XYZ file of C-alpha atoms in Angstrom:
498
model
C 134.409 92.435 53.387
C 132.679 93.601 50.014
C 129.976 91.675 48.360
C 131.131 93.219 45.420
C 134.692 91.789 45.341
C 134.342 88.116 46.031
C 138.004 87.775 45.684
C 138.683 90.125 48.204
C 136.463 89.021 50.542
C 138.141 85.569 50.265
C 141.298 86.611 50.891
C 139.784 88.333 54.169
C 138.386 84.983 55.146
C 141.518 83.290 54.613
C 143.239 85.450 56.763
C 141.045 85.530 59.611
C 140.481 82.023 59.399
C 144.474 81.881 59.786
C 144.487 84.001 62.638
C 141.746 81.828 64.578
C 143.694 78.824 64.117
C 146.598 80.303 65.741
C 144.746 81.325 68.433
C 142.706 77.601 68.808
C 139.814 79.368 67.634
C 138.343 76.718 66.020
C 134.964 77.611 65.798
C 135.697 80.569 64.596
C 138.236 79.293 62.161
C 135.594 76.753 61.067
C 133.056 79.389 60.092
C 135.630 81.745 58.472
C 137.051 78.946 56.201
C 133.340 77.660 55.322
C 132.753 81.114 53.877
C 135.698 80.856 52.227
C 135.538 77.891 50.308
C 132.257 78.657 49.367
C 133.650 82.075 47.572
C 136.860 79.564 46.414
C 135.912 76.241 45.609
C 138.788 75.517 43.957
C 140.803 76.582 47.093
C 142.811 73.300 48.092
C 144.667 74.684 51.341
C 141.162 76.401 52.560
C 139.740 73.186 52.362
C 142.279 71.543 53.955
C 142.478 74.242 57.022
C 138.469 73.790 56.938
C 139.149 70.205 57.709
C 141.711 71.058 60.706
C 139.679 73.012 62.465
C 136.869 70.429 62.139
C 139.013 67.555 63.658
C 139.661 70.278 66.514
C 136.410 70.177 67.106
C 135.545 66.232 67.167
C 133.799 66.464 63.795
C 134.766 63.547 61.913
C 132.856 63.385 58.462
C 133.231 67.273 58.313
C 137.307 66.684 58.035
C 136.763 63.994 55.870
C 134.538 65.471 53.055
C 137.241 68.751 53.568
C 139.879 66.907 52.744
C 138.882 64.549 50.376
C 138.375 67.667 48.309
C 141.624 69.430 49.215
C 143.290 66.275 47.906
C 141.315 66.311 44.716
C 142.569 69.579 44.059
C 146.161 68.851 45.660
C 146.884 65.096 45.243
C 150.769 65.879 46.624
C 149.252 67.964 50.054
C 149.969 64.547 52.489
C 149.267 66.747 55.105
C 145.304 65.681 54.100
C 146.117 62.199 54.066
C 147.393 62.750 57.710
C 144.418 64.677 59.084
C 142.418 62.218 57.495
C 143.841 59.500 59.204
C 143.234 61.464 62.524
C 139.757 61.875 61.610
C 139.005 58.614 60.809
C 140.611 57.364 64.112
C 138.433 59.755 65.738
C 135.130 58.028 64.347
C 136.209 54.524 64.639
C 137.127 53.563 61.044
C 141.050 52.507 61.974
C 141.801 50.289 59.062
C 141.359 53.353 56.660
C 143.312 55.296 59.516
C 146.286 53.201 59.220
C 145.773 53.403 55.403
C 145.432 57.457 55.897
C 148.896 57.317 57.601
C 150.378 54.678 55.559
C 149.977 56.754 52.169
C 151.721 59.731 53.391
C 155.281 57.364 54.604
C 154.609 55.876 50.946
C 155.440 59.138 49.649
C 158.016 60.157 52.072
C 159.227 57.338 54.148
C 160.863 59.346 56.450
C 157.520 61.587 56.971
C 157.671 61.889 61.537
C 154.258 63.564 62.050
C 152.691 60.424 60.037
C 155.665 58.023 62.306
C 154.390 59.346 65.527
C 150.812 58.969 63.921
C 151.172 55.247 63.340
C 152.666 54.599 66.149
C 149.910 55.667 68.122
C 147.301 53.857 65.864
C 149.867 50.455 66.725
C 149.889 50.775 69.949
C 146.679 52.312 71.202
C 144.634 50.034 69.037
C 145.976 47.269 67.199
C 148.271 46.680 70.444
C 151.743 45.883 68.813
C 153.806 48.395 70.993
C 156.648 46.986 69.837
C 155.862 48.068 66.404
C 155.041 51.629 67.724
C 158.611 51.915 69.366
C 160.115 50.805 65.997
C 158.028 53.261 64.263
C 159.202 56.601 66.182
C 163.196 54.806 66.884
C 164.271 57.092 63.808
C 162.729 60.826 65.776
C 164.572 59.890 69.126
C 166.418 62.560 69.680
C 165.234 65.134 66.970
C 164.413 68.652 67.853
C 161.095 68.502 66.424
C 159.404 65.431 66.957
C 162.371 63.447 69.675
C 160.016 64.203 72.877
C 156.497 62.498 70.762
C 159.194 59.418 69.896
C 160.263 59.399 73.676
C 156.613 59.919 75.022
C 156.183 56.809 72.764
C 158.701 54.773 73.740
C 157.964 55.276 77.339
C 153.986 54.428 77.698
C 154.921 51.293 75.127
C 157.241 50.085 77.952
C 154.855 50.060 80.198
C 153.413 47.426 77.877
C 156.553 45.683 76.843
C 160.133 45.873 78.034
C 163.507 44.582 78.502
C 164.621 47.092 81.226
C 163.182 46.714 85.013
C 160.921 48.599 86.523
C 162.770 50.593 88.473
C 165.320 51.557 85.263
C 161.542 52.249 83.130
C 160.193 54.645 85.911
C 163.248 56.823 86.542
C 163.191 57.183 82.670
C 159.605 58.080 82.927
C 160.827 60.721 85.585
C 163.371 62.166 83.704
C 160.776 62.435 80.761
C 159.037 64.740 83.130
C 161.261 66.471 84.503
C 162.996 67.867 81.170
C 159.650 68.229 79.334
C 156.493 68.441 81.038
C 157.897 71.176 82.437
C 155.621 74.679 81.553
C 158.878 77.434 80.962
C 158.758 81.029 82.879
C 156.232 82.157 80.319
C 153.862 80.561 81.880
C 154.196 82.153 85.336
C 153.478 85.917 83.585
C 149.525 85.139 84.973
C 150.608 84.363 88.198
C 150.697 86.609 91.339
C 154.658 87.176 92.191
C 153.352 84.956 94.993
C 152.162 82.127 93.972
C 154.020 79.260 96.154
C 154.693 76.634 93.544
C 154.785 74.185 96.268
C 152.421 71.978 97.887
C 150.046 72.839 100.215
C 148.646 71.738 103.297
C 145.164 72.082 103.276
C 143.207 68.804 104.284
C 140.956 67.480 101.511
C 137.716 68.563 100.462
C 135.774 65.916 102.033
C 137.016 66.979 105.268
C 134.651 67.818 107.539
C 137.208 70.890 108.929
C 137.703 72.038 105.655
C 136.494 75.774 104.990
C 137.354 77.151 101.675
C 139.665 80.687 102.173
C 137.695 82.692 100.392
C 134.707 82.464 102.444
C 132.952 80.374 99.867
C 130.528 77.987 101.529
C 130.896 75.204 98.827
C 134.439 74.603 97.708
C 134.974 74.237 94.289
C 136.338 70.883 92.933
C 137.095 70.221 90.044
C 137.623 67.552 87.092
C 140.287 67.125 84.167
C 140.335 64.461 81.726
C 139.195 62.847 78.220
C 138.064 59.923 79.604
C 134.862 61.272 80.789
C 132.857 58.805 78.959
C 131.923 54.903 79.529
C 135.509 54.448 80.377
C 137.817 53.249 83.917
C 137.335 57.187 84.798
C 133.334 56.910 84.904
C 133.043 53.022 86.379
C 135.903 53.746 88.789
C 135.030 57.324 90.283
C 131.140 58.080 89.665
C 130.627 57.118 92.965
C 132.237 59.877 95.178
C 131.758 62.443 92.273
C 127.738 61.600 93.129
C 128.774 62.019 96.538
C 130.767 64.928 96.475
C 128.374 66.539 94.316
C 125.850 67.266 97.222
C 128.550 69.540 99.089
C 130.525 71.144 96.301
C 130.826 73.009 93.362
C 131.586 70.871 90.718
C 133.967 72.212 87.737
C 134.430 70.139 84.861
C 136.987 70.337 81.790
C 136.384 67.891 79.430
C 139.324 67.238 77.512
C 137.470 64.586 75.125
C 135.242 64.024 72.672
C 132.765 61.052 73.609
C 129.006 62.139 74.075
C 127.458 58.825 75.614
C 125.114 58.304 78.478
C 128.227 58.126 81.245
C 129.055 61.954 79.716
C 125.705 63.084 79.927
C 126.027 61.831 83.881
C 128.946 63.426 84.263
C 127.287 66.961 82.503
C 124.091 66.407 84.966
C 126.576 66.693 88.289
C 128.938 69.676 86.714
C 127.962 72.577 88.378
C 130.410 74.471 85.772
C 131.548 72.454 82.352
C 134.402 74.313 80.015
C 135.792 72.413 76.886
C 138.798 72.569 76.701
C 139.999 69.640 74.178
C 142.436 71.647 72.006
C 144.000 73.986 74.507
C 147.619 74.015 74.395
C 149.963 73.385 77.619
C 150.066 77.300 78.898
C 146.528 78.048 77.524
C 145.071 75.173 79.696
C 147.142 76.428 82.882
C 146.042 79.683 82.769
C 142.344 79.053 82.167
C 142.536 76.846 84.935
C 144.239 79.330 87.200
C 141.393 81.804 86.314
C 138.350 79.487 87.222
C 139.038 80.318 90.939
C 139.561 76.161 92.227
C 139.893 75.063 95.722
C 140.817 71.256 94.441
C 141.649 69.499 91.208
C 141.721 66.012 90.523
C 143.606 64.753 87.278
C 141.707 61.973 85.769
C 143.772 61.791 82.811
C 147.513 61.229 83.163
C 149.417 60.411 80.347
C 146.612 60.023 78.132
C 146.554 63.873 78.499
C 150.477 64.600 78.929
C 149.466 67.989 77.814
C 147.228 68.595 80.830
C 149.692 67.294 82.561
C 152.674 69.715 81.746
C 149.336 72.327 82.102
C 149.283 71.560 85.843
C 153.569 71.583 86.403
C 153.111 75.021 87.264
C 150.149 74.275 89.979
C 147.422 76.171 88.913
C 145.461 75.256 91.748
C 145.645 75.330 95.326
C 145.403 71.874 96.124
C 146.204 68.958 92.779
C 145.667 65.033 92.961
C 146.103 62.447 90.805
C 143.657 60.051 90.897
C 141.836 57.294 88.158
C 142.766 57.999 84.178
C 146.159 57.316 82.725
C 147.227 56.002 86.210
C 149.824 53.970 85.384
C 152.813 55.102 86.543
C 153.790 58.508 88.328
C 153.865 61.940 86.632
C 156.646 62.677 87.960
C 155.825 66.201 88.567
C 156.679 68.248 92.089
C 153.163 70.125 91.590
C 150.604 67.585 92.873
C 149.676 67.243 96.501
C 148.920 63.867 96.225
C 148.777 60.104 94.503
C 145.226 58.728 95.069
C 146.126 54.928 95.686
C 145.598 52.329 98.737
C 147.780 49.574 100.346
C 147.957 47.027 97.255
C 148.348 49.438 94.714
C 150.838 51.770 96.191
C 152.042 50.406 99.547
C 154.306 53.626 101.218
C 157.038 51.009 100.577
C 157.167 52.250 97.295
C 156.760 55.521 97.854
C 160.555 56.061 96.318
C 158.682 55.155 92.644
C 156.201 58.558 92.873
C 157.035 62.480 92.964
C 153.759 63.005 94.238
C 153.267 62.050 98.204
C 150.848 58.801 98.416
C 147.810 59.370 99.625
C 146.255 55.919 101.009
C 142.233 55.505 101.005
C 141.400 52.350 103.768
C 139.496 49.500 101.919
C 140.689 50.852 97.915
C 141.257 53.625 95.756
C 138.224 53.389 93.904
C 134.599 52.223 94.064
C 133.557 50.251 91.131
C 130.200 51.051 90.119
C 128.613 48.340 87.678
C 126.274 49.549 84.510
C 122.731 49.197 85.165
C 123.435 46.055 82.135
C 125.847 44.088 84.360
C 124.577 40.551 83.477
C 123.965 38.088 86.480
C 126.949 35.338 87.151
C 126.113 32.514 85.005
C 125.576 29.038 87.101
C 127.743 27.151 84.445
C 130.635 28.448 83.167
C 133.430 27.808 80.197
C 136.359 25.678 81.054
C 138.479 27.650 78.588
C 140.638 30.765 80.496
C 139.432 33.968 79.345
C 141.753 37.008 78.288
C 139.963 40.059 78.526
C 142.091 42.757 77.662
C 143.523 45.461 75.120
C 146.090 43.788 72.834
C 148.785 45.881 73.785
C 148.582 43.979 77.335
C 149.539 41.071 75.521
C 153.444 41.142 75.684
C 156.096 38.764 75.320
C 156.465 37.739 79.038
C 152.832 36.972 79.482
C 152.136 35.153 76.034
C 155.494 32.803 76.272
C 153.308 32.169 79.455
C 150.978 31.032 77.880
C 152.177 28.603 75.775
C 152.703 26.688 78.738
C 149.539 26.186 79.543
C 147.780 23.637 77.626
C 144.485 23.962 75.977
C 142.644 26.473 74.070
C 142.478 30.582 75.208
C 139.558 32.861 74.605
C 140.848 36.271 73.578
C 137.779 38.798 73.843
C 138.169 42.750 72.676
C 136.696 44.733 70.588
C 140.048 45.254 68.717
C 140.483 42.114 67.756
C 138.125 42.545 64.721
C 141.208 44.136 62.998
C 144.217 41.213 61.845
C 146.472 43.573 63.120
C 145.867 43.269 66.766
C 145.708 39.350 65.898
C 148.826 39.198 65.122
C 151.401 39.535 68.477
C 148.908 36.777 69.566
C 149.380 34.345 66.872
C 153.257 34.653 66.894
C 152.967 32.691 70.273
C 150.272 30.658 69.832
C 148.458 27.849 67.482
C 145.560 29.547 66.040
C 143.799 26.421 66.426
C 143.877 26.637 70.206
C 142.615 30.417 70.351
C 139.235 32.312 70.221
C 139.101 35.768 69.326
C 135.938 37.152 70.479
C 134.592 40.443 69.047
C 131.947 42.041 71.409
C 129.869 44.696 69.568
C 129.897 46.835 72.741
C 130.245 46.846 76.636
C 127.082 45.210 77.381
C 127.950 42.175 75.229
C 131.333 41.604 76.693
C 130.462 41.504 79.645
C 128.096 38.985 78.792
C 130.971 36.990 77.133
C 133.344 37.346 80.227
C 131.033 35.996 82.912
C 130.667 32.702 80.650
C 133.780 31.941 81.641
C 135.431 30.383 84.868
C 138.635 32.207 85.127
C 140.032 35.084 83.982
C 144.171 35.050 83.074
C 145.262 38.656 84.227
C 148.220 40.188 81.458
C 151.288 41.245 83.188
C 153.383 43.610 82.968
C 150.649 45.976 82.325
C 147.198 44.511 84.773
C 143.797 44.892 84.232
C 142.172 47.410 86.247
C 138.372 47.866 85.385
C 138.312 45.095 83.858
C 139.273 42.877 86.642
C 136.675 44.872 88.314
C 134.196 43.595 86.056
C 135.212 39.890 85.861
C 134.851 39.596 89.766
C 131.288 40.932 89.539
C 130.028 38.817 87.065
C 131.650 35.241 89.124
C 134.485 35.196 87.334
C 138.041 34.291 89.350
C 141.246 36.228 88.572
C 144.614 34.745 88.178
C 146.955 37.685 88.589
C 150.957 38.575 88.768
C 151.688 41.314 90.834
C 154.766 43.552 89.703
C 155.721 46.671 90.924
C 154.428 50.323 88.836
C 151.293 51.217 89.696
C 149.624 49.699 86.284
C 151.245 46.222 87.473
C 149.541 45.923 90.735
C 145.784 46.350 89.739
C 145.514 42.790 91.287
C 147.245 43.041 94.558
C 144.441 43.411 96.496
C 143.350 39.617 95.818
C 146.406 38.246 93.918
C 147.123 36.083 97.392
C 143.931 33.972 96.587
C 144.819 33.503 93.052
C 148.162 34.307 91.569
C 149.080 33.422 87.660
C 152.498 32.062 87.659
């Protein structure tokens, strides 16, 4: 590149800031379009490709001063507006998100990456799946977006449905089976053989268990956003801690959170790789290549791009255990669902592709924040609902309208009037409380004030149940039959809603 042609050197940049981003080189694609723009101010697509590889990397304000310029330059070049709208998701600021999104269908109604967009923002945060199924109905079936409007349509189910749940999960299945499905390109890295089945090894924790490579520590290892103050961390930091002391702990971190649960995950990794924007056969193959014993999914389909990573079994032994572990993956490549009696009896052992694996006394060990609040000696009359909004579905709020009396509704999300609003279609706004915790610490606070806890149905609460029983607080639950409706089993004879 010549310091003597500036316009030549740009043009260089541009082009090898192209050629990282096809390759998910995003660092390098962030440096290479940095120099650019600063050779080509005026440079609208530079600054919007600056931007991309910027949200690649988790950096929020840096996509949002990129693009703010590329639109300044190129008010017609929606595809700004749309990684805006990402990157403002990404940093918490959803209402200018959904306005992000909401400009680019103003200029094309019809626009499907800024449908599938929405959608996401409708169900994952305001918590109107309904709205999110309506959004993507149009892309069902169309070659380039049809599996992201199916995807859709299937996790908002889970939430709210007509069909049963034996119709929902054989969809959910056949989901799987047609597209998280990695295609014979992705065997070209593995040996001619590699089984592709399951195999028989016992687990890790076994005290028979010898790794066949003569290693004296196996390696184990991680995959999932979630690693962060989330189900994954409250859930499994237990037996990581404890596994920790007699293997080799790999980690790929698939998120973007940096808070004090990450750091404890970082301080057990014996190995950490981020991996956030690998694709599907990119993920698979760097996974194949880190020489595993064990891997345990902790995302599920939050991650269904991990999971069409690991159709192909990249590593000896796969389970699925805690992180998007609400229904089955339906994939042949995993060794094992990580569940218990209540959640996933062996009767229903027909509802998973992936053999049950049953741990005596529960799947998981909830592990309380060193803030847990003690259990109040008085507590609040009114029932609490401690949940995400997109819990709330039809089924459970007709419910309650028949109970009389006010509701407390406590969530973060319910600081924004869209995730209000399912709610207040059923009920009297003068009989509900929306509660707005500022953070984790606070609602839990708010949650043991109160006496009882009403439990959402389909859809269950899993942590949080967790955390309403150690702060005093009883749970009225309905136990259905996926995996996500049975987070209550294991107590719902004591105290069953409905």
């Amino acid at each position: 590149m010549s310091e003597n042609n500036p316009g030549a050197e740009a043009e260089a940049l541009l082009r090898a800031g192209q050629q990282a981003m096809a390759q998910a080189q995003w660092e390098r694609g962030l440096a290479f379009f940095g120099r650019a723009v600063q050779l080509q101010t005026d440079n609208a697509g530079a600054w919007h490709n600056l931007g991309v590889c910027a949200l690649a990397l988790g950096q929020g304000e840096v996509v949002l001063d990129a693009c703010r310029r590329a639109l300044a330059l190129s008010p017609s070049l929606w595809q700004s507006h749309l990684v805006m709208g990402k990157a403002h998701k990404l940093i918490g600021n959803l209402t200018q998100a959904d306005e992000s999104f909401k400009a680019v269908l103003r200029g094309d109604p019809h626009n499907a990456p800024a449908r599938v967009a929405l959608a996401d923002l409708y169900m994952n945060t305001f918590g109107q799946p309904l709205t999110a199924v309506a959004l993507v109905k149009p892309l069902l079936g169309s070659s380039e977006h049809g599996e992201d409007a199916e995807l859709t349509t299937l996790m908002a189910g889970l939430y709210d449905r007509d069909t049963s749940a034996e119709v929902h999960n054989q969809a959910v299945m056949d989901f799987s089976a047609r597209s998280l499905q990695l295609g014979d390109e992705a065997l070209q890295f593995l040996p001619a053989h590699h089984p592709m089945g399951r195999s028989h090894l016992p687990l890790p924790s076994d005290a028979a268990w010898r790794p066949s490579s003569g290693r004296l520590r196996p390696r184990v290892a991680m995959i999932s956003p979630l690693l962060c103050a989330s189900p994954v961390f409250f859930l499994t930091i237990a037996a990581w801690k404890q596994l920790a002391r007699g293997c080799e702990l790999v980690v790929f971190n698939r998120g973007h959170q940096n808070d004090w649960a990450n750091a404890t995950f970082r301080g057990l990794a014996h190995e950490w790789h981020d991996v956030q924007e690998m694709d599907a056969l990119a993920l698979a193959e760097r996974l194949y290549r880190a020489d595993l014993d064990v891997l345990y999914d902790l995302g599920g389909w939050m991650d269904p791009v991990a999971l069409k990573a690991l159709s192909v079994k990249p590593v000896p032994q796969m389970f699925k255990w805690v992180g998007g572990q609400s229904v089955t993956t339906g994939l042949q490549s995993f060794d094992g669902w990580i569940g218990d009696d209540w959640q996933s009896p062996a009767h229903l052992q027909h509802f998973f592709t992936e053999p049950l694996v049953q741990i005596p006394g529960g799947y998981a060990t909830y592990t309380p924040p060193d803030y847990l609040p003690p259990a109040p000696s008085h507590k609040r009359d009114v029932p609490v609902i401690f949940s995400n909004p997109a819990k709330l579905s039809r089924a459970f709020l007709q419910h309650l309208q028949t109970l009389p009396g006010r509701k407390c509704f406590v969530h973060q999300q319910f600081k924004y009037p869209q995730a209000r609003v399912q709610v207040l279609k059923y009920l009297d706004e003068s009989l509900v409380e929306f509660v707005t915790p500022a953070n984790h610490r606070e609602a839990l606070h708010v949650l043991g004030q109160h006496r009882v806890m009403l439990d959402t149905f389909p859809y269950s609460s899993g942590l949080t149940a967790q955390e309403a029983r150690a702060v005093g607080v009883q749970v009225q639950a309905r136990v259905g039959t996926l995996f996500c409706e049975r987070h209550g089993a294991q107590w719902a004879s004591h105290s069953r809603l409905g």
